[in-house]
PDB file of C-alpha atoms and ligand atoms in Angstrom:
ATOM      1  CA  MET B   1     -17.643-184.549 -51.370  1.00  0.00           C
ATOM      2  CA  THR B   2     -14.826-186.866 -50.171  1.00  0.00           C
ATOM      3  CA  GLN B   3     -15.081-189.046 -47.295  1.00  0.00           C
ATOM      4  CA  ASN B   4     -12.416-186.475 -45.774  1.00  0.00           C
ATOM      5  CA  GLU B   5     -14.273-183.704 -46.670  1.00  0.00           C
ATOM      6  CA  MET B   6     -17.140-185.066 -44.566  1.00  0.00           C
ATOM      7  CA  LYS B   7     -14.790-185.974 -41.869  1.00  0.00           C
ATOM      8  CA  GLN B   8     -13.603-182.335 -41.657  1.00  0.00           C
ATOM      9  CA  LYS B   9     -17.046-180.788 -41.544  1.00  0.00           C
ATOM     10  CA  VAL B  10     -18.219-183.181 -38.615  1.00  0.00           C
ATOM     11  CA  ALA B  11     -14.979-182.172 -36.905  1.00  0.00           C
ATOM     12  CA  GLU B  12     -15.468-178.638 -37.200  1.00  0.00           C
ATOM     13  CA  ALA B  13     -19.291-178.836 -36.030  1.00  0.00           C
ATOM     14  CA  ALA B  14     -18.157-180.685 -32.840  1.00  0.00           C
ATOM     15  CA  LEU B  15     -16.713-177.266 -31.691  1.00  0.00           C
ATOM     16  CA  ALA B  16     -20.314-176.349 -30.759  1.00  0.00           C
ATOM     17  CA  TYR B  17     -20.310-179.070 -27.861  1.00  0.00           C
ATOM     18  CA  VAL B  18     -17.250-177.603 -26.363  1.00  0.00           C
ATOM     19  CA  VAL B  19     -17.977-176.150 -22.973  1.00  0.00           C
ATOM     20  CA  GLU B  20     -15.890-173.168 -22.436  1.00  0.00           C
ATOM     21  CA  GLY B  21     -13.839-173.331 -19.286  1.00  0.00           C
ATOM     22  CA  SER B  22     -13.867-176.897 -19.002  1.00  0.00           C
ATOM     23  CA  ILE B  23     -11.829-179.970 -19.571  1.00  0.00           C
ATOM     24  CA  VAL B  24     -12.567-181.704 -22.787  1.00  0.00           C
ATOM     25  CA  GLY B  25     -12.101-185.634 -23.375  1.00  0.00           C
ATOM     26  CA  VAL B  26     -10.541-186.188 -27.080  1.00  0.00           C
ATOM     27  CA  GLY B  27     -10.560-189.530 -29.076  1.00  0.00           C
ATOM     28  CA  THR B  28      -8.160-190.815 -31.621  1.00  0.00           C
ATOM     29  CA  GLY B  29      -8.156-191.498 -35.166  1.00  0.00           C
ATOM     30  CA  SER B  30      -8.601-189.429 -38.420  1.00  0.00           C
ATOM     31  CA  THR B  31     -11.597-187.367 -37.692  1.00  0.00           C
ATOM     32  CA  ALA B  32     -10.169-186.889 -34.107  1.00  0.00           C
ATOM     33  CA  ASN B  33      -7.249-185.377 -35.563  1.00  0.00           C
ATOM     34  CA  MET B  34      -9.424-183.138 -37.600  1.00  0.00           C
ATOM     35  CA  PHE B  35     -11.297-182.184 -34.398  1.00  0.00           C
ATOM     36  CA  ILE B  36      -7.930-181.341 -32.645  1.00  0.00           C
ATOM     37  CA  ASP B  37      -6.808-179.110 -35.245  1.00  0.00           C
ATOM     38  CA  ALA B  38     -10.199-177.173 -34.713  1.00  0.00           C
ATOM     39  CA  LEU B  39      -9.967-177.302 -31.195  1.00  0.00           C
ATOM     40  CA  ALA B  40      -6.657-175.333 -31.310  1.00  0.00           C
ATOM     41  CA  THR B  41      -8.710-172.403 -32.714  1.00  0.00           C
ATOM     42  CA  VAL B  42     -10.334-172.066 -29.244  1.00  0.00           C
ATOM     43  CA  LYS B  43      -7.748-173.399 -27.046  1.00  0.00           C
ATOM     44  CA  ASP B  44      -7.848-170.194 -24.775  1.00  0.00           C
ATOM     45  CA  LYS B  45     -11.505-170.992 -23.930  1.00  0.00           C
ATOM     46  CA  ILE B  46     -10.941-174.351 -22.334  1.00  0.00           C
ATOM     47  CA  LYS B  47      -9.045-175.501 -19.360  1.00  0.00           C
ATOM     48  CA  GLY B  48      -7.373-178.569 -21.285  1.00  0.00           C
ATOM     49  CA  ALA B  49      -7.752-181.934 -22.611  1.00  0.00           C
ATOM     50  CA  VAL B  50      -7.636-185.582 -21.462  1.00  0.00           C
ATOM     51  CA  ALA B  51      -6.237-187.782 -24.668  1.00  0.00           C
ATOM     52  CA  SER B  52      -7.616-190.866 -25.378  1.00  0.00           C
ATOM     53  CA  SER B  53      -3.973-192.165 -26.730  1.00  0.00           C
ATOM     54  CA  GLU B  54      -0.268-190.769 -26.640  1.00  0.00           C
ATOM     55  CA  VAL B  55      -0.576-190.188 -30.332  1.00  0.00           C
ATOM     56  CA  THR B  56      -3.684-187.776 -29.528  1.00  0.00           C
ATOM     57  CA  ALA B  57      -1.774-186.286 -26.322  1.00  0.00           C
ATOM     58  CA  GLU B  58       1.332-185.610 -28.812  1.00  0.00           C
ATOM     59  CA  ARG B  59      -1.049-183.692 -31.386  1.00  0.00           C
ATOM     60  CA  LEU B  60      -2.727-181.658 -28.587  1.00  0.00           C
ATOM     61  CA  ARG B  61       0.282-180.638 -27.127  1.00  0.00           C
ATOM     62  CA  GLY B  62       1.794-179.840 -30.387  1.00  0.00           C
ATOM     63  CA  HIS B  63      -1.135-177.251 -30.535  1.00  0.00           C
ATOM     64  CA  GLY B  64      -0.365-175.907 -27.294  1.00  0.00           C
ATOM     65  CA  ILE B  65      -3.311-177.349 -25.856  1.00  0.00           C
ATOM     66  CA  ALA B  66      -2.876-178.535 -22.012  1.00  0.00           C
ATOM     67  CA  VAL B  67      -3.006-182.358 -21.772  1.00  0.00           C
ATOM     68  CA  LEU B  68      -3.936-183.331 -18.434  1.00  0.00           C
ATOM     69  CA  GLU B  69      -3.849-187.066 -16.886  1.00  0.00           C
ATOM     70  CA  LEU B  70      -7.462-188.290 -16.394  1.00  0.00           C
ATOM     71  CA  ASN B  71      -6.567-189.055 -12.490  1.00  0.00           C
ATOM     72  CA  ASP B  72      -5.500-185.293 -12.528  1.00  0.00           C
ATOM     73  CA  ALA B  73      -8.533-184.007 -14.212  1.00  0.00           C
ATOM     74  CA  LEU B  74     -10.880-185.793 -11.870  1.00  0.00           C
ATOM     75  CA  GLN B  75      -9.386-184.303  -8.813  1.00  0.00           C
ATOM     76  CA  GLN B  76     -10.765-180.739 -10.163  1.00  0.00           C
ATOM     77  CA  VAL B  77     -13.845-181.788 -11.659  1.00  0.00           C
ATOM     78  CA  ASP B  78     -16.680-184.701 -11.402  1.00  0.00           C
ATOM     79  CA  SER B  79     -16.599-185.636 -14.977  1.00  0.00           C
ATOM     80  CA  LEU B  80     -15.102-184.052 -18.411  1.00  0.00           C
ATOM     81  CA  SER B  81     -17.802-181.762 -19.890  1.00  0.00           C
ATOM     82  CA  VAL B  82     -17.753-183.946 -23.212  1.00  0.00           C
ATOM     83  CA  TYR B  83     -15.970-186.594 -24.990  1.00  0.00           C
ATOM     84  CA  ILE B  84     -15.457-186.113 -28.551  1.00  0.00           C
ATOM     85  CA  ASP B  85     -14.296-188.917 -31.126  1.00  0.00           C
ATOM     86  CA  GLY B  86     -14.846-190.843 -34.129  1.00  0.00           C
ATOM     87  CA  ALA B  87     -15.875-194.664 -34.659  1.00  0.00           C
ATOM     88  CA  ASP B  88     -15.549-197.403 -37.173  1.00  0.00           C
ATOM     89  CA  GLU B  89     -19.448-198.086 -37.082  1.00  0.00           C
ATOM     90  CA  PHE B  90     -22.519-196.747 -35.393  1.00  0.00           C
ATOM     91  CA  ASP B  91     -25.946-198.357 -35.352  1.00  0.00           C
ATOM     92  CA  PRO B  92     -29.609-196.993 -34.902  1.00  0.00           C
ATOM     93  CA  GLU B  93     -29.263-197.163 -31.097  1.00  0.00           C
ATOM     94  CA  LYS B  94     -25.944-195.462 -31.262  1.00  0.00           C
ATOM     95  CA  CYS B  95     -23.829-198.282 -30.263  1.00  0.00           C
ATOM     96  CA  LEU B  96     -20.570-197.994 -31.908  1.00  0.00           C
ATOM     97  CA  THR B  97     -17.558-200.291 -32.935  1.00  0.00           C
ATOM     98  CA  LYS B  98     -14.204-198.502 -31.952  1.00  0.00           C
ATOM     99  CA  GLY B  99     -10.704-199.550 -31.889  1.00  0.00           C
ATOM    100  CA  GLY B 100      -9.792-199.557 -35.449  1.00  0.00           C
ATOM    101  CA  GLY B 101      -6.598-197.558 -34.373  1.00  0.00           C
ATOM    102  CA  GLY B 102      -6.112-199.874 -31.267  1.00  0.00           C
ATOM    103  CA  ALA B 103      -7.128-197.091 -28.739  1.00  0.00           C
ATOM    104  CA  LEU B 104     -10.545-198.585 -27.750  1.00  0.00           C
ATOM    105  CA  THR B 105      -9.558-199.153 -23.817  1.00  0.00           C
ATOM    106  CA  ARG B 106      -8.345-195.640 -23.029  1.00  0.00           C
ATOM    107  CA  GLU B 107     -11.302-194.249 -25.378  1.00  0.00           C
ATOM    108  CA  LYS B 108     -13.880-196.190 -23.036  1.00  0.00           C
ATOM    109  CA  ILE B 109     -12.261-194.995 -19.968  1.00  0.00           C
ATOM    110  CA  VAL B 110     -12.271-191.475 -21.290  1.00  0.00           C
ATOM    111  CA  ALA B 111     -15.750-191.829 -22.476  1.00  0.00           C
ATOM    112  CA  ALA B 112     -17.158-193.103 -19.280  1.00  0.00           C
ATOM    113  CA  ALA B 113     -15.421-190.128 -17.572  1.00  0.00           C
ATOM    114  CA  SER B 114     -17.359-187.570 -19.704  1.00  0.00           C
ATOM    115  CA  SER B 115     -20.738-186.153 -19.065  1.00  0.00           C
ATOM    116  CA  LYS B 116     -21.625-186.482 -22.861  1.00  0.00           C
ATOM    117  CA  PHE B 117     -20.318-188.452 -25.687  1.00  0.00           C
ATOM    118  CA  VAL B 118     -20.259-186.610 -29.009  1.00  0.00           C
ATOM    119  CA  CYS B 119     -19.494-189.327 -31.953  1.00  0.00           C
ATOM    120  CA  ILE B 120     -17.957-187.609 -35.087  1.00  0.00           C
ATOM    121  CA  VAL B 121     -18.415-189.719 -38.174  1.00  0.00           C
ATOM    122  CA  ASP B 122     -19.016-189.614 -41.957  1.00  0.00           C
ATOM    123  CA  GLY B 123     -21.895-191.191 -43.549  1.00  0.00           C
ATOM    124  CA  THR B 124     -19.897-194.480 -44.516  1.00  0.00           C
ATOM    125  CA  LYS B 125     -20.100-195.408 -40.932  1.00  0.00           C
ATOM    126  CA  GLN B 126     -23.804-195.872 -40.601  1.00  0.00           C
ATOM    127  CA  VAL B 127     -24.815-199.710 -40.573  1.00  0.00           C
ATOM    128  CA  ASP B 128     -28.015-201.591 -39.191  1.00  0.00           C
ATOM    129  CA  TYR B 129     -26.044-203.794 -37.338  1.00  0.00           C
ATOM    130  CA  LEU B 130     -22.396-203.573 -36.023  1.00  0.00           C
ATOM    131  CA  GLY B 131     -19.901-206.153 -36.994  1.00  0.00           C
ATOM    132  CA  GLY B 132     -18.948-205.546 -40.573  1.00  0.00           C
ATOM    133  CA  PHE B 133     -16.091-203.797 -39.439  1.00  0.00           C
ATOM    134  CA  PRO B 134     -13.647-206.111 -37.392  1.00  0.00           C
ATOM    135  CA  LEU B 135     -14.178-206.203 -34.012  1.00  0.00           C
ATOM    136  CA  PRO B 136     -11.032-205.428 -31.617  1.00  0.00           C
ATOM    137  CA  ILE B 137     -10.491-207.081 -28.387  1.00  0.00           C
ATOM    138  CA  GLU B 138      -7.364-205.588 -26.068  1.00  0.00           C
ATOM    139  CA  VAL B 139      -6.045-208.808 -24.573  1.00  0.00           C
ATOM    140  CA  ILE B 140      -3.191-209.159 -21.854  1.00  0.00           C
ATOM    141  CA  PRO B 141      -0.631-211.065 -24.065  1.00  0.00           C
ATOM    142  CA  MET B 142      -0.408-214.164 -21.535  1.00  0.00           C
ATOM    143  CA  ALA B 143      -4.183-214.778 -22.513  1.00  0.00           C
ATOM    144  CA  GLU B 144      -3.735-214.657 -26.402  1.00  0.00           C
ATOM    145  CA  SER B 145      -4.456-218.589 -26.835  1.00  0.00           C
ATOM    146  CA  LEU B 146      -7.122-218.592 -24.305  1.00  0.00           C
ATOM    147  CA  VAL B 147      -9.084-215.555 -25.868  1.00  0.00           C
ATOM    148  CA  MET B 148      -8.379-216.747 -29.619  1.00  0.00           C
ATOM    149  CA  GLY B 149     -10.084-220.249 -28.569  1.00  0.00           C
ATOM    150  CA  ILE B 150     -13.016-218.450 -27.350  1.00  0.00           C
ATOM    151  CA  ALA B 151     -13.134-215.772 -29.944  1.00  0.00           C
ATOM    152  CA  GLY B 152     -12.959-218.586 -32.441  1.00  0.00           C
ATOM    153  CA  LYS B 153     -15.935-220.025 -31.346  1.00  0.00           C
ATOM    154  CA  LEU B 154     -18.084-216.804 -32.364  1.00  0.00           C
ATOM    155  CA  SER B 155     -19.327-216.808 -35.759  1.00  0.00           C
ATOM    156  CA  GLY B 156     -16.710-214.640 -37.166  1.00  0.00           C
ATOM    157  CA  GLU B 157     -12.893-215.188 -37.941  1.00  0.00           C
ATOM    158  CA  ALA B 158     -10.118-214.176 -35.107  1.00  0.00           C
ATOM    159  CA  LYS B 159      -6.712-213.092 -35.903  1.00  0.00           C
ATOM    160  CA  VAL B 160      -4.003-211.370 -33.845  1.00  0.00           C
ATOM    161  CA  ARG B 161      -3.326-207.773 -35.227  1.00  0.00           C
ATOM    162  CA  ALA B 162      -0.016-208.575 -36.425  1.00  0.00           C
ATOM    163  CA  GLY B 163       3.050-206.263 -34.901  1.00  0.00           C
ATOM    164  CA  PHE B 164       0.669-204.129 -33.042  1.00  0.00           C
ATOM    165  CA  ILE B 165       0.850-203.470 -29.219  1.00  0.00           C
ATOM    166  CA  THR B 166      -1.370-200.950 -27.520  1.00  0.00           C
ATOM    167  CA  ASP B 167      -0.612-197.916 -25.348  1.00  0.00           C
ATOM    168  CA  ASN B 168      -0.938-200.303 -22.657  1.00  0.00           C
ATOM    169  CA  GLY B 169       1.226-202.895 -23.771  1.00  0.00           C
ATOM    170  CA  ASN B 170      -1.246-205.123 -24.893  1.00  0.00           C
ATOM    171  CA  ILE B 171      -2.086-207.288 -27.980  1.00  0.00           C
ATOM    172  CA  ILE B 172      -5.328-206.694 -30.235  1.00  0.00           C
ATOM    173  CA  ILE B 173      -7.202-209.540 -31.428  1.00  0.00           C
ATOM    174  CA  ASP B 174      -9.799-208.465 -34.182  1.00  0.00           C
ATOM    175  CA  ILE B 175     -12.902-210.599 -35.163  1.00  0.00           C
ATOM    176  CA  THR B 176     -14.129-210.204 -38.675  1.00  0.00           C
ATOM    177  CA  GLY B 177     -17.285-211.230 -40.252  1.00  0.00           C
ATOM    178  CA  LEU B 178     -19.937-210.727 -37.048  1.00  0.00           C
ATOM    179  CA  LYS B 179     -23.417-209.454 -37.171  1.00  0.00           C
ATOM    180  CA  ILE B 180     -24.005-208.201 -33.771  1.00  0.00           C
ATOM    181  CA  THR B 181     -27.477-208.224 -33.014  1.00  0.00           C
ATOM    182  CA  ASP B 182     -27.336-207.828 -29.131  1.00  0.00           C
ATOM    183  CA  ALA B 183     -24.300-205.089 -28.901  1.00  0.00           C
ATOM    184  CA  LEU B 184     -24.926-205.064 -24.965  1.00  0.00           C
ATOM    185  CA  ALA B 185     -25.014-208.942 -24.570  1.00  0.00           C
ATOM    186  CA  LEU B 186     -21.788-209.252 -26.603  1.00  0.00           C
ATOM    187  CA  GLU B 187     -19.936-206.497 -25.021  1.00  0.00           C
ATOM    188  CA  ASN B 188     -20.768-208.047 -21.573  1.00  0.00           C
ATOM    189  CA  ASP B 189     -19.888-211.643 -22.544  1.00  0.00           C
ATOM    190  CA  LEU B 190     -16.643-210.763 -24.097  1.00  0.00           C
ATOM    191  CA  ASN B 191     -15.380-208.785 -21.047  1.00  0.00           C
ATOM    192  CA  GLU B 192     -16.068-211.616 -18.731  1.00  0.00           C
ATOM    193  CA  VAL B 193     -13.241-213.848 -20.455  1.00  0.00           C
ATOM    194  CA  PRO B 194     -10.018-213.416 -18.264  1.00  0.00           C
ATOM    195  CA  GLY B 195      -7.429-211.626 -20.148  1.00  0.00           C
ATOM    196  CA  VAL B 196      -9.661-209.251 -22.047  1.00  0.00           C
ATOM    197  CA  VAL B 197      -9.108-205.905 -20.815  1.00  0.00           C
ATOM    198  CA  THR B 198     -11.934-204.527 -22.991  1.00  0.00           C
ATOM    199  CA  ASN B 199     -13.615-204.892 -26.358  1.00  0.00           C
ATOM    200  CA  GLY B 200     -14.534-202.507 -29.134  1.00  0.00           C
ATOM    201  CA  ILE B 201     -18.218-202.670 -28.700  1.00  0.00           C
ATOM    202  CA  PHE B 202     -19.205-199.257 -27.199  1.00  0.00           C
ATOM    203  CA  ALA B 203     -22.943-200.156 -26.058  1.00  0.00           C
ATOM    204  CA  HIS B 204     -22.489-199.141 -22.316  1.00  0.00           C
ATOM    205  CA  GLN B 205     -20.622-196.123 -23.309  1.00  0.00           C
ATOM    206  CA  ARG B 206     -22.619-195.267 -26.572  1.00  0.00           C
ATOM    207  CA  ALA B 207     -22.923-191.939 -28.418  1.00  0.00           C
ATOM    208  CA  ASP B 208     -25.048-189.535 -26.776  1.00  0.00           C
ATOM    209  CA  VAL B 209     -25.175-187.503 -30.159  1.00  0.00           C
ATOM    210  CA  VAL B 210     -23.775-188.500 -33.447  1.00  0.00           C
ATOM    211  CA  LEU B 211     -22.670-185.898 -35.722  1.00  0.00           C
ATOM    212  CA  MET B 212     -22.775-187.565 -39.170  1.00  0.00           C
ATOM    213  CA  GLY B 213     -21.261-185.840 -42.356  1.00  0.00           C
ATOM    214  CA  THR B 214     -22.960-186.354 -45.495  1.00  0.00           C
ATOM    215  CA  PRO B 215     -22.649-184.678 -49.093  1.00  0.00           C
ATOM    216  CA  GLU B 216     -25.713-182.469 -48.054  1.00  0.00           C
ATOM    217  CA  GLY B 217     -24.205-181.313 -44.860  1.00  0.00           C
ATOM    218  CA  VAL B 218     -23.879-182.402 -41.208  1.00  0.00           C
ATOM    219  CA  GLN B 219     -26.878-184.406 -39.549  1.00  0.00           C
ATOM    220  CA  THR B 220     -27.249-184.476 -35.915  1.00  0.00           C
ATOM    221  CA  LEU B 221     -28.593-188.074 -34.749  1.00  0.00           C
TER     222      LEU B 221
HETATM  223  C1  5RP S 301      -9.449-195.453 -32.956  1.00  0.00           C
HETATM  224  C2  5RP S 301     -10.714-195.408 -33.201  1.00  0.00           C
HETATM  225  C3  5RP S 301     -11.316-194.444 -34.365  1.00  0.00           C
HETATM  226  O1  5RP S 301     -12.278-193.657 -33.635  1.00  0.00           O
HETATM  227  C4  5RP S 301     -11.816-195.320 -35.193  1.00  0.00           C
HETATM  228  O2  5RP S 301     -11.106-196.111 -35.871  1.00  0.00           O
HETATM  229  C5  5RP S 301     -12.321-194.194 -36.537  1.00  0.00           C
HETATM  230  O3  5RP S 301     -11.195-193.507 -37.220  1.00  0.00           O
HETATM  231  P1  5RP S 301     -11.298-192.583 -38.120  1.00  0.00           P
HETATM  232  O4  5RP S 301     -11.844-191.326 -37.431  1.00  0.00           O
HETATM  233  O5  5RP S 301      -9.840-192.479 -38.639  1.00  0.00           O
HETATM  234  O6  5RP S 301     -12.112-193.248 -39.428  1.00  0.00           O
HETATM  235  O7  5RP S 301     -11.803-196.005 -32.502  1.00  0.00           O
HETATM  236  O8  5RP S 301      -9.297-196.427 -31.858  1.00  0.00           O
END
């Protein structure tokens, strides 16, 4: 089975977590795109969706799924029923690195506004320690040199993502070559640096459920 076929299977399996009549949080990336296509088959059963990026909002609208602003959705409900999104890596504690597509800040916001985070991944994303995949940090452009200096003191190598601006008008600094042994502590430390909007460690907003696609089928972790 190819990686794309495994992604397709978990995207379809995630439909079981969609709560009828509710507002659903929707992530960004190729696996999330497959979930959006699957969600379209039950679009009349949900009130609408909150998107974690402009690209996701466009795809949802393309399927005729109502897209709500998060602030408007939270006028109607205390929290979104579920947030469904992919990840770049997940560890045994279901902590994640995310932001390969640069949507980490909005993804973290929508995850925090949801009662449950269902992470949909293929088996290649499973790791013992986060950090093999470059860790993205969203940074206000004025703080680029400051954050590069601080990120440079970590064990990995920091680089500005060339030619990329986030939906929020900021830059991304990627740190490669980390071995993250305390995800919660590094998430906190990086967020303390002035100019950092957020970083791609999802330890506070870790997954509640991971659906992992394998050649043998979908595993629920
Ligand atoms: C985007 C993300 C994605 O969830 C992550 O990059 C995984 O993407 P894909 O499903 O394409 O493998 O965090 O910001």
